[in-house]
PDB file of C-alpha atoms in Angstrom:
ATOM      1  CA  UNK L   1     110.686  80.952  24.664  1.00  0.00           C
ATOM      2  CA  UNK L   2     110.702  80.540  20.873  1.00  0.00           C
ATOM      3  CA  UNK L   3     111.148  76.835  20.145  1.00  0.00           C
ATOM      4  CA  UNK L   4     111.091  77.165  16.342  1.00  0.00           C
ATOM      5  CA  UNK L   5     114.359  76.173  14.743  1.00  0.00           C
ATOM      6  CA  UNK L   6     114.884  78.787  12.048  1.00  0.00           C
ATOM      7  CA  UNK L   7     118.576  78.461  11.178  1.00  0.00           C
ATOM      8  CA  UNK L   8     119.958  75.279   9.615  1.00  0.00           C
ATOM      9  CA  UNK L   9     123.334  73.865   8.684  1.00  0.00           C
ATOM     10  CA  UNK L  10     123.909  72.359   5.255  1.00  0.00           C
ATOM     11  CA  UNK L  11     123.900  68.944   6.956  1.00  0.00           C
ATOM     12  CA  UNK L  12     120.430  69.718   8.359  1.00  0.00           C
ATOM     13  CA  UNK L  13     119.240  70.503   4.830  1.00  0.00           C
ATOM     14  CA  UNK L  14     120.703  67.225   3.568  1.00  0.00           C
ATOM     15  CA  UNK L  15     118.969  65.249   6.300  1.00  0.00           C
ATOM     16  CA  UNK L  16     115.603  66.955   5.829  1.00  0.00           C
ATOM     17  CA  UNK L  17     115.521  66.976   2.011  1.00  0.00           C
ATOM     18  CA  UNK L  18     117.513  63.862   1.102  1.00  0.00           C
ATOM     19  CA  UNK L  19     119.702  65.958  -1.225  1.00  0.00           C
ATOM     20  CA  UNK L  20     123.407  65.526  -0.530  1.00  0.00           C
ATOM     21  CA  UNK L  21     125.321  68.499   0.884  1.00  0.00           C
ATOM     22  CA  UNK L  22     127.829  68.219  -1.976  1.00  0.00           C
ATOM     23  CA  UNK L  23     124.977  68.554  -4.491  1.00  0.00           C
ATOM     24  CA  UNK L  24     123.531  71.565  -2.642  1.00  0.00           C
ATOM     25  CA  UNK L  25     126.923  73.303  -2.821  1.00  0.00           C
ATOM     26  CA  UNK L  26     127.162  72.616  -6.551  1.00  0.00           C
ATOM     27  CA  UNK L  27     123.652  73.975  -7.138  1.00  0.00           C
ATOM     28  CA  UNK L  28     124.491  77.122  -5.186  1.00  0.00           C
ATOM     29  CA  UNK L  29     127.615  77.746  -7.247  1.00  0.00           C
ATOM     30  CA  UNK L  30     126.229  76.750 -10.644  1.00  0.00           C
ATOM     31  CA  UNK L  31     122.582  77.814 -10.398  1.00  0.00           C
ATOM     32  CA  UNK L  32     122.391  80.161  -7.393  1.00  0.00           C
ATOM     33  CA  UNK L  33     119.318  78.306  -6.107  1.00  0.00           C
ATOM     34  CA  UNK L  34     120.007  79.160  -2.457  1.00  0.00           C
ATOM     35  CA  UNK L  35     121.762  82.105  -0.833  1.00  0.00           C
ATOM     36  CA  UNK L  36     123.177  80.948   2.495  1.00  0.00           C
ATOM     37  CA  UNK L  37     124.287  83.208   5.273  1.00  0.00           C
ATOM     38  CA  UNK L  38     127.884  82.857   6.394  1.00  0.00           C
ATOM     39  CA  UNK L  39     129.409  82.823   9.858  1.00  0.00           C
ATOM     40  CA  UNK L  40     132.666  84.587  10.670  1.00  0.00           C
ATOM     41  CA  UNK L  41     134.390  81.277   9.954  1.00  0.00           C
ATOM     42  CA  UNK L  42     132.620  80.962   6.567  1.00  0.00           C
ATOM     43  CA  UNK L  43     130.249  78.187   7.604  1.00  0.00           C
ATOM     44  CA  UNK L  44     126.987  78.095   5.624  1.00  0.00           C
ATOM     45  CA  UNK L  45     123.724  78.715   7.495  1.00  0.00           C
ATOM     46  CA  UNK L  46     120.266  78.565   5.938  1.00  0.00           C
ATOM     47  CA  UNK L  47     116.893  80.121   6.747  1.00  0.00           C
ATOM     48  CA  UNK L  48     113.549  78.372   7.088  1.00  0.00           C
ATOM     49  CA  UNK L  49     112.539  79.765   3.688  1.00  0.00           C
ATOM     50  CA  UNK L  50     115.656  78.162   2.152  1.00  0.00           C
ATOM     51  CA  UNK L  51     114.644  74.828   3.663  1.00  0.00           C
ATOM     52  CA  UNK L  52     111.123  75.188   2.243  1.00  0.00           C
ATOM     53  CA  UNK L  53     112.517  76.044  -1.204  1.00  0.00           C
ATOM     54  CA  UNK L  54     114.839  73.048  -1.162  1.00  0.00           C
ATOM     55  CA  UNK L  55     111.993  70.712  -0.173  1.00  0.00           C
ATOM     56  CA  UNK L  56     109.959  72.120  -3.068  1.00  0.00           C
ATOM     57  CA  UNK L  57     112.874  71.587  -5.452  1.00  0.00           C
ATOM     58  CA  UNK L  58     113.227  67.995  -4.236  1.00  0.00           C
ATOM     59  CA  UNK L  59     109.540  67.373  -5.005  1.00  0.00           C
ATOM     60  CA  UNK L  60     109.805  68.877  -8.499  1.00  0.00           C
ATOM     61  CA  UNK L  61     112.848  66.702  -9.179  1.00  0.00           C
ATOM     62  CA  UNK L  62     110.754  63.661  -8.250  1.00  0.00           C
ATOM     63  CA  UNK L  63     108.230  64.728 -10.878  1.00  0.00           C
ATOM     64  CA  UNK L  64     110.761  64.986 -13.693  1.00  0.00           C
ATOM     65  CA  UNK L  65     111.839  68.618 -13.597  1.00  0.00           C
ATOM     66  CA  UNK L  66     115.564  69.324 -14.114  1.00  0.00           C
ATOM     67  CA  UNK L  67     117.503  71.485 -11.692  1.00  0.00           C
ATOM     68  CA  UNK L  68     118.806  73.537 -14.626  1.00  0.00           C
ATOM     69  CA  UNK L  69     115.190  74.437 -15.448  1.00  0.00           C
ATOM     70  CA  UNK L  70     113.997  74.859 -11.863  1.00  0.00           C
ATOM     71  CA  UNK L  71     116.825  77.317 -11.202  1.00  0.00           C
ATOM     72  CA  UNK L  72     115.420  79.698 -13.847  1.00  0.00           C
ATOM     73  CA  UNK L  73     112.056  79.917 -12.082  1.00  0.00           C
ATOM     74  CA  UNK L  74     111.129  82.676  -9.659  1.00  0.00           C
ATOM     75  CA  UNK L  75     110.092  81.517  -6.198  1.00  0.00           C
ATOM     76  CA  UNK L  76     106.456  82.299  -7.087  1.00  0.00           C
ATOM     77  CA  UNK L  77     106.685  80.021 -10.138  1.00  0.00           C
ATOM     78  CA  UNK L  78     108.098  77.175  -8.023  1.00  0.00           C
ATOM     79  CA  UNK L  79     105.202  77.570  -5.582  1.00  0.00           C
ATOM     80  CA  UNK L  80     102.728  77.530  -8.486  1.00  0.00           C
ATOM     81  CA  UNK L  81     104.261  74.320  -9.873  1.00  0.00           C
ATOM     82  CA  UNK L  82     104.063  72.707  -6.445  1.00  0.00           C
ATOM     83  CA  UNK L  83     100.345  73.514  -6.307  1.00  0.00           C
ATOM     84  CA  UNK L  84      99.876  71.861  -9.705  1.00  0.00           C
ATOM     85  CA  UNK L  85     101.811  68.785  -8.617  1.00  0.00           C
ATOM     86  CA  UNK L  86      99.869  68.319  -5.401  1.00  0.00           C
ATOM     87  CA  UNK L  87      96.540  68.391  -7.206  1.00  0.00           C
ATOM     88  CA  UNK L  88      97.539  64.771  -7.781  1.00  0.00           C
ATOM     89  CA  UNK L  89      96.528  63.181  -4.473  1.00  0.00           C
ATOM     90  CA  UNK L  90      99.264  60.570  -4.890  1.00  0.00           C
ATOM     91  CA  UNK L  91     101.943  63.208  -4.269  1.00  0.00           C
ATOM     92  CA  UNK L  92     102.907  61.593  -0.977  1.00  0.00           C
ATOM     93  CA  UNK L  93     106.349  63.240  -0.958  1.00  0.00           C
ATOM     94  CA  UNK L  94     104.657  66.619  -0.768  1.00  0.00           C
ATOM     95  CA  UNK L  95     102.670  65.449   2.254  1.00  0.00           C
ATOM     96  CA  UNK L  96     105.787  64.099   3.969  1.00  0.00           C
ATOM     97  CA  UNK L  97     107.582  67.403   3.353  1.00  0.00           C
ATOM     98  CA  UNK L  98     104.572  69.395   4.569  1.00  0.00           C
ATOM     99  CA  UNK L  99     104.478  67.356   7.776  1.00  0.00           C
ATOM    100  CA  UNK L 100     108.217  67.977   8.214  1.00  0.00           C
ATOM    101  CA  UNK L 101     107.656  71.719   7.909  1.00  0.00           C
ATOM    102  CA  UNK L 102     104.790  71.475  10.401  1.00  0.00           C
ATOM    103  CA  UNK L 103     107.151  69.686  12.774  1.00  0.00           C
ATOM    104  CA  UNK L 104     109.984  72.203  12.351  1.00  0.00           C
ATOM    105  CA  UNK L 105     107.580  75.129  12.970  1.00  0.00           C
ATOM    106  CA  UNK L 106     105.473  73.406  15.644  1.00  0.00           C
ATOM    107  CA  UNK L 107     102.601  74.267  13.314  1.00  0.00           C
ATOM    108  CA  UNK L 108      99.488  72.280  14.212  1.00  0.00           C
ATOM    109  CA  UNK L 109      97.381  74.065  11.587  1.00  0.00           C
ATOM    110  CA  UNK L 110      99.703  72.993   8.755  1.00  0.00           C
ATOM    111  CA  UNK L 111      99.601  69.419  10.060  1.00  0.00           C
ATOM    112  CA  UNK L 112      95.787  69.454  10.176  1.00  0.00           C
ATOM    113  CA  UNK L 113      95.425  71.056   6.733  1.00  0.00           C
ATOM    114  CA  UNK L 114      97.792  68.518   5.184  1.00  0.00           C
ATOM    115  CA  UNK L 115      95.984  65.625   6.852  1.00  0.00           C
ATOM    116  CA  UNK L 116      92.599  66.943   5.719  1.00  0.00           C
ATOM    117  CA  UNK L 117      93.920  67.310   2.163  1.00  0.00           C
ATOM    118  CA  UNK L 118      95.069  63.687   2.168  1.00  0.00           C
ATOM    119  CA  UNK L 119      91.781  62.529   3.691  1.00  0.00           C
ATOM    120  CA  UNK L 120      89.844  63.857   0.711  1.00  0.00           C
ATOM    121  CA  UNK L 121      91.125  60.964  -1.392  1.00  0.00           C
ATOM    122  CA  UNK L 122      92.758  58.455   0.959  1.00  0.00           C
ATOM    123  CA  UNK L 123      91.579  56.226   3.775  1.00  0.00           C
ATOM    124  CA  UNK L 124      93.268  56.437   7.158  1.00  0.00           C
ATOM    125  CA  UNK L 125      95.041  53.129   6.458  1.00  0.00           C
ATOM    126  CA  UNK L 126      96.449  54.539   3.218  1.00  0.00           C
ATOM    127  CA  UNK L 127      97.578  57.745   4.912  1.00  0.00           C
ATOM    128  CA  UNK L 128      99.319  55.860   7.676  1.00  0.00           C
ATOM    129  CA  UNK L 129     101.034  53.296   5.462  1.00  0.00           C
ATOM    130  CA  UNK L 130     101.902  55.569   2.542  1.00  0.00           C
ATOM    131  CA  UNK L 131     102.745  58.790   4.399  1.00  0.00           C
ATOM    132  CA  UNK L 132     103.086  58.422   8.169  1.00  0.00           C
ATOM    133  CA  UNK L 133     105.344  55.348   8.066  1.00  0.00           C
ATOM    134  CA  UNK L 134     107.872  56.999   5.669  1.00  0.00           C
ATOM    135  CA  UNK L 135     107.609  60.171   7.760  1.00  0.00           C
ATOM    136  CA  UNK L 136     108.384  58.295  10.992  1.00  0.00           C
ATOM    137  CA  UNK L 137     111.332  56.564   9.333  1.00  0.00           C
ATOM    138  CA  UNK L 138     112.686  59.965   8.297  1.00  0.00           C
ATOM    139  CA  UNK L 139     112.072  61.384  11.771  1.00  0.00           C
ATOM    140  CA  UNK L 140     114.059  58.539  13.323  1.00  0.00           C
ATOM    141  CA  UNK L 141     117.037  59.426  11.147  1.00  0.00           C
ATOM    142  CA  UNK L 142     116.630  63.155  11.784  1.00  0.00           C
ATOM    143  CA  UNK L 143     116.618  62.555  15.533  1.00  0.00           C
ATOM    144  CA  UNK L 144     119.701  60.339  15.361  1.00  0.00           C
ATOM    145  CA  UNK L 145     121.611  63.022  13.432  1.00  0.00           C
ATOM    146  CA  UNK L 146     120.552  65.839  15.823  1.00  0.00           C
ATOM    147  CA  UNK L 147     118.721  67.638  13.025  1.00  0.00           C
ATOM    148  CA  UNK L 148     115.631  67.768  15.236  1.00  0.00           C
ATOM    149  CA  UNK L 149     115.191  67.819  19.001  1.00  0.00           C
ATOM    150  CA  UNK L 150     113.046  65.508  21.140  1.00  0.00           C
ATOM    151  CA  UNK L 151     110.518  68.363  21.265  1.00  0.00           C
ATOM    152  CA  UNK L 152     110.069  68.176  17.482  1.00  0.00           C
ATOM    153  CA  UNK L 153     109.674  64.397  17.588  1.00  0.00           C
ATOM    154  CA  UNK L 154     107.174  64.487  20.453  1.00  0.00           C
ATOM    155  CA  UNK L 155     105.138  67.242  18.795  1.00  0.00           C
ATOM    156  CA  UNK L 156     104.605  65.399  15.511  1.00  0.00           C
ATOM    157  CA  UNK L 157     104.226  62.010  17.224  1.00  0.00           C
ATOM    158  CA  UNK L 158     101.455  63.302  19.481  1.00  0.00           C
ATOM    159  CA  UNK L 159      99.557  64.748  16.512  1.00  0.00           C
ATOM    160  CA  UNK L 160      99.772  61.423  14.661  1.00  0.00           C
ATOM    161  CA  UNK L 161      98.765  59.579  17.822  1.00  0.00           C
ATOM    162  CA  UNK L 162      95.621  61.697  18.120  1.00  0.00           C
ATOM    163  CA  UNK L 163      94.615  60.686  14.575  1.00  0.00           C
ATOM    164  CA  UNK L 164      95.120  57.016  15.407  1.00  0.00           C
ATOM    165  CA  UNK L 165      93.021  57.318  18.560  1.00  0.00           C
ATOM    166  CA  UNK L 166      90.168  59.009  16.687  1.00  0.00           C
ATOM    167  CA  UNK L 167      90.128  56.216  14.123  1.00  0.00           C
ATOM    168  CA  UNK L 168      90.300  53.503  16.792  1.00  0.00           C
ATOM    169  CA  UNK L 169      87.178  54.980  18.380  1.00  0.00           C
ATOM    170  CA  UNK L 170      85.408  54.945  15.012  1.00  0.00           C
ATOM    171  CA  UNK L 171      86.045  51.265  14.311  1.00  0.00           C
ATOM    172  CA  UNK L 172      85.490  50.102  17.897  1.00  0.00           C
ATOM    173  CA  UNK L 173      81.937  51.331  17.712  1.00  0.00           C
ATOM    174  CA  UNK L 174      81.255  49.653  14.386  1.00  0.00           C
ATOM    175  CA  UNK L 175      82.866  46.221  14.673  1.00  0.00           C
ATOM    176  CA  UNK L 176      81.544  43.124  16.513  1.00  0.00           C
ATOM    177  CA  UNK L 177      84.084  41.588  18.889  1.00  0.00           C
ATOM    178  CA  UNK L 178      85.645  38.242  17.971  1.00  0.00           C
ATOM    179  CA  UNK L 179      86.825  36.620  21.213  1.00  0.00           C
ATOM    180  CA  UNK L 180      88.461  33.591  19.591  1.00  0.00           C
ATOM    181  CA  UNK L 181      91.742  35.210  20.592  1.00  0.00           C
ATOM    182  CA  UNK L 182      92.691  38.351  22.486  1.00  0.00           C
ATOM    183  CA  UNK L 183      95.588  40.629  21.588  1.00  0.00           C
ATOM    184  CA  UNK L 184      97.510  42.149  24.498  1.00  0.00           C
ATOM    185  CA  UNK L 185      99.628  45.065  23.267  1.00  0.00           C
ATOM    186  CA  UNK L 186     102.485  46.463  25.337  1.00  0.00           C
ATOM    187  CA  UNK L 187     105.984  47.899  25.092  1.00  0.00           C
ATOM    188  CA  UNK L 188     109.126  46.795  26.948  1.00  0.00           C
ATOM    189  CA  UNK L 189     110.357  48.560  30.063  1.00  0.00           C
ATOM    190  CA  UNK L 190     111.734  52.036  29.186  1.00  0.00           C
ATOM    191  CA  UNK L 191     110.270  51.869  25.676  1.00  0.00           C
ATOM    192  CA  UNK L 192     108.151  54.979  25.019  1.00  0.00           C
ATOM    193  CA  UNK L 193     107.768  54.919  21.222  1.00  0.00           C
ATOM    194  CA  UNK L 194     104.218  53.679  20.795  1.00  0.00           C
ATOM    195  CA  UNK L 195     102.991  54.942  17.408  1.00  0.00           C
ATOM    196  CA  UNK L 196     103.627  51.618  15.674  1.00  0.00           C
ATOM    197  CA  UNK L 197     101.944  49.660  18.460  1.00  0.00           C
ATOM    198  CA  UNK L 198      98.997  52.040  18.569  1.00  0.00           C
ATOM    199  CA  UNK L 199      98.494  51.680  14.813  1.00  0.00           C
ATOM    200  CA  UNK L 200      98.489  47.900  15.224  1.00  0.00           C
ATOM    201  CA  UNK L 201      95.753  48.424  17.825  1.00  0.00           C
ATOM    202  CA  UNK L 202      93.714  50.166  15.119  1.00  0.00           C
ATOM    203  CA  UNK L 203      94.332  47.436  12.530  1.00  0.00           C
ATOM    204  CA  UNK L 204      93.495  44.566  14.887  1.00  0.00           C
ATOM    205  CA  UNK L 205      90.293  46.211  16.122  1.00  0.00           C
ATOM    206  CA  UNK L 206      89.378  46.846  12.469  1.00  0.00           C
ATOM    207  CA  UNK L 207      89.467  43.082  11.956  1.00  0.00           C
ATOM    208  CA  UNK L 208      87.006  42.575  14.817  1.00  0.00           C
ATOM    209  CA  UNK L 209      89.308  41.216  17.534  1.00  0.00           C
ATOM    210  CA  UNK L 210      89.492  42.288  21.148  1.00  0.00           C
ATOM    211  CA  UNK L 211      92.542  44.363  22.087  1.00  0.00           C
ATOM    212  CA  UNK L 212      93.872  44.962  25.601  1.00  0.00           C
ATOM    213  CA  UNK L 213      96.179  47.953  25.185  1.00  0.00           C
ATOM    214  CA  UNK L 214      98.697  48.377  28.008  1.00  0.00           C
ATOM    215  CA  UNK L 215     101.074  50.789  26.272  1.00  0.00           C
ATOM    216  CA  UNK L 216     104.469  52.087  27.279  1.00  0.00           C
ATOM    217  CA  UNK L 217     107.137  50.636  29.539  1.00  0.00           C
ATOM    218  CA  UNK L 218     105.322  47.490  30.701  1.00  0.00           C
ATOM    219  CA  UNK L 219     107.462  44.764  32.338  1.00  0.00           C
ATOM    220  CA  UNK L 220     106.465  41.481  30.720  1.00  0.00           C
ATOM    221  CA  UNK L 221     106.237  39.784  34.127  1.00  0.00           C
ATOM    222  CA  UNK L 222     103.000  41.679  34.751  1.00  0.00           C
ATOM    223  CA  UNK L 223     101.414  40.486  31.519  1.00  0.00           C
ATOM    224  CA  UNK L 224     100.782  36.976  32.776  1.00  0.00           C
ATOM    225  CA  UNK L 225      98.011  38.393  34.995  1.00  0.00           C
ATOM    226  CA  UNK L 226      95.899  38.496  31.814  1.00  0.00           C
ATOM    227  CA  UNK L 227      95.824  34.680  31.802  1.00  0.00           C
ATOM    228  CA  UNK L 228      93.373  34.861  34.714  1.00  0.00           C
ATOM    229  CA  UNK L 229      90.868  36.580  32.440  1.00  0.00           C
ATOM    230  CA  UNK L 230      91.511  35.344  28.896  1.00  0.00           C
ATOM    231  CA  UNK L 231      92.718  32.301  27.010  1.00  0.00           C
ATOM    232  CA  UNK L 232      94.321  32.180  23.548  1.00  0.00           C
ATOM    233  CA  UNK L 233      96.223  35.398  24.142  1.00  0.00           C
ATOM    234  CA  UNK L 234      98.555  36.929  21.567  1.00  0.00           C
ATOM    235  CA  UNK L 235     101.100  39.079  23.406  1.00  0.00           C
ATOM    236  CA  UNK L 236     102.240  41.678  20.907  1.00  0.00           C
ATOM    237  CA  UNK L 237     105.191  44.010  21.423  1.00  0.00           C
ATOM    238  CA  UNK L 238     107.044  46.577  19.329  1.00  0.00           C
ATOM    239  CA  UNK L 239     110.815  46.963  19.837  1.00  0.00           C
ATOM    240  CA  UNK L 240     112.139  50.416  18.846  1.00  0.00           C
ATOM    241  CA  UNK L 241     114.872  51.294  21.366  1.00  0.00           C
ATOM    242  CA  UNK L 242     114.289  48.556  23.947  1.00  0.00           C
ATOM    243  CA  UNK L 243     115.372  45.943  24.872  1.00  0.00           C
ATOM    244  CA  UNK L 244     119.075  46.621  24.391  1.00  0.00           C
ATOM    245  CA  UNK L 245     120.342  45.240  21.095  1.00  0.00           C
ATOM    246  CA  UNK L 246     122.908  42.946  22.733  1.00  0.00           C
ATOM    247  CA  UNK L 247     120.341  41.435  25.081  1.00  0.00           C
ATOM    248  CA  UNK L 248     117.360  41.133  22.755  1.00  0.00           C
ATOM    249  CA  UNK L 249     117.609  37.325  22.455  1.00  0.00           C
ATOM    250  CA  UNK L 250     117.797  36.872  26.220  1.00  0.00           C
ATOM    251  CA  UNK L 251     114.807  39.187  26.608  1.00  0.00           C
ATOM    252  CA  UNK L 252     112.725  37.187  24.144  1.00  0.00           C
ATOM    253  CA  UNK L 253     113.609  33.896  25.858  1.00  0.00           C
ATOM    254  CA  UNK L 254     112.653  35.307  29.270  1.00  0.00           C
ATOM    255  CA  UNK L 255     109.422  36.664  27.847  1.00  0.00           C
ATOM    256  CA  UNK L 256     108.601  33.276  26.347  1.00  0.00           C
ATOM    257  CA  UNK L 257     109.259  31.426  29.605  1.00  0.00           C
ATOM    258  CA  UNK L 258     106.920  33.783  31.495  1.00  0.00           C
ATOM    259  CA  UNK L 259     104.048  34.048  29.024  1.00  0.00           C
ATOM    260  CA  UNK L 260     103.772  31.041  26.748  1.00  0.00           C
ATOM    261  CA  UNK L 261     101.486  28.121  27.455  1.00  0.00           C
ATOM    262  CA  UNK L 262      97.714  27.662  27.476  1.00  0.00           C
ATOM    263  CA  UNK L 263      97.557  28.411  23.755  1.00  0.00           C
ATOM    264  CA  UNK L 264      99.237  31.799  24.050  1.00  0.00           C
ATOM    265  CA  UNK L 265     101.599  33.280  21.458  1.00  0.00           C
ATOM    266  CA  UNK L 266     104.117  36.135  21.339  1.00  0.00           C
ATOM    267  CA  UNK L 267     104.342  38.372  18.276  1.00  0.00           C
ATOM    268  CA  UNK L 268     107.220  40.823  17.918  1.00  0.00           C
ATOM    269  CA  UNK L 269     108.100  43.533  15.435  1.00  0.00           C
ATOM    270  CA  UNK L 270     109.968  46.855  15.279  1.00  0.00           C
ATOM    271  CA  UNK L 271     113.480  48.030  14.463  1.00  0.00           C
ATOM    272  CA  UNK L 272     115.225  46.004  17.171  1.00  0.00           C
ATOM    273  CA  UNK L 273     113.257  42.845  16.378  1.00  0.00           C
ATOM    274  CA  UNK L 274     115.473  42.335  13.329  1.00  0.00           C
ATOM    275  CA  UNK L 275     118.348  41.554  15.704  1.00  0.00           C
ATOM    276  CA  UNK L 276     116.548  38.523  17.119  1.00  0.00           C
ATOM    277  CA  UNK L 277     118.496  35.450  16.033  1.00  0.00           C
ATOM    278  CA  UNK L 278     116.052  33.272  14.031  1.00  0.00           C
ATOM    279  CA  UNK L 279     117.890  30.164  15.266  1.00  0.00           C
ATOM    280  CA  UNK L 280     117.155  31.094  18.888  1.00  0.00           C
ATOM    281  CA  UNK L 281     113.459  31.957  18.609  1.00  0.00           C
ATOM    282  CA  UNK L 282     111.420  29.822  21.042  1.00  0.00           C
ATOM    283  CA  UNK L 283     108.409  27.915  19.789  1.00  0.00           C
ATOM    284  CA  UNK L 284     105.329  30.070  20.072  1.00  0.00           C
ATOM    285  CA  UNK L 285     107.194  33.295  19.233  1.00  0.00           C
ATOM    286  CA  UNK L 286     106.731  34.936  15.834  1.00  0.00           C
ATOM    287  CA  UNK L 287     108.926  37.782  14.577  1.00  0.00           C
ATOM    288  CA  UNK L 288     107.654  40.073  11.804  1.00  0.00           C
ATOM    289  CA  UNK L 289     109.805  42.250   9.579  1.00  0.00           C
ATOM    290  CA  UNK L 290     107.184  44.954   9.154  1.00  0.00           C
ATOM    291  CA  UNK L 291     103.808  46.200  10.322  1.00  0.00           C
ATOM    292  CA  UNK L 292     102.302  45.010   7.044  1.00  0.00           C
ATOM    293  CA  UNK L 293     103.611  41.483   7.530  1.00  0.00           C
ATOM    294  CA  UNK L 294     102.115  41.326  11.001  1.00  0.00           C
ATOM    295  CA  UNK L 295      98.745  42.692   9.906  1.00  0.00           C
ATOM    296  CA  UNK L 296      98.470  39.963   7.258  1.00  0.00           C
ATOM    297  CA  UNK L 297      98.800  37.351  10.013  1.00  0.00           C
ATOM    298  CA  UNK L 298      95.984  38.759  12.179  1.00  0.00           C
TER     299      UNK L 298
END
């Protein structure tokens, strides 16, 4: 079965490029930048090459080119300009777009080549914070709008996860272990999105602390078993789709009642963590608005 999505609606193009559908229509009429196919009911459909061209146009716009000028260029000229732009290793938008194309085509080679290109000038931390985090934010929106399937999301997520694991192994072998506190990393029951948590594993190990990584879908009631082995535990969790938004405060209170005491703390971050009522946060629980904020506290 061919899993590559090679036909796109104008809404798909908007979601993937960030250029509004209304603007795309205007550019088609005024500048003839894309030539969509039409269904029997006159609905626009676009090829993979049209998506690639639009992503290239979006990058050139970011670098100061005008659409009126871009529209006069042959496709070969646009590709040449993109090559010139990406000689600047700070062209993170190009990398994000390249990773999107790798995802849409299930193209592991394109992912690896793009990552290697970034690695020539950037550290893994810089790649993750400057490129992978914006990419994951875009992927979340693309998934919500049905522009991509779970297969696309899982494909790109697993490739990113492999890079995190490789870098965790590198720093684990180099860093002495500081046992003044132990970080226990886990996700709530039915939560499977672990890229953010896994990256925090990398950052915490990089700072020399011991990490006990328990991963996906871990009921917090089981976490208290760690108290038999360690003191001064920081229980760290990342809320993406779980717990349910309406019950997040109750979940945090139950977690606190089970795990706090003996010098332990609970640290929480992720998309759903922003729905935790700051007036209801138990003592010993810290909520962070971003990965960067949490890392600064380690």
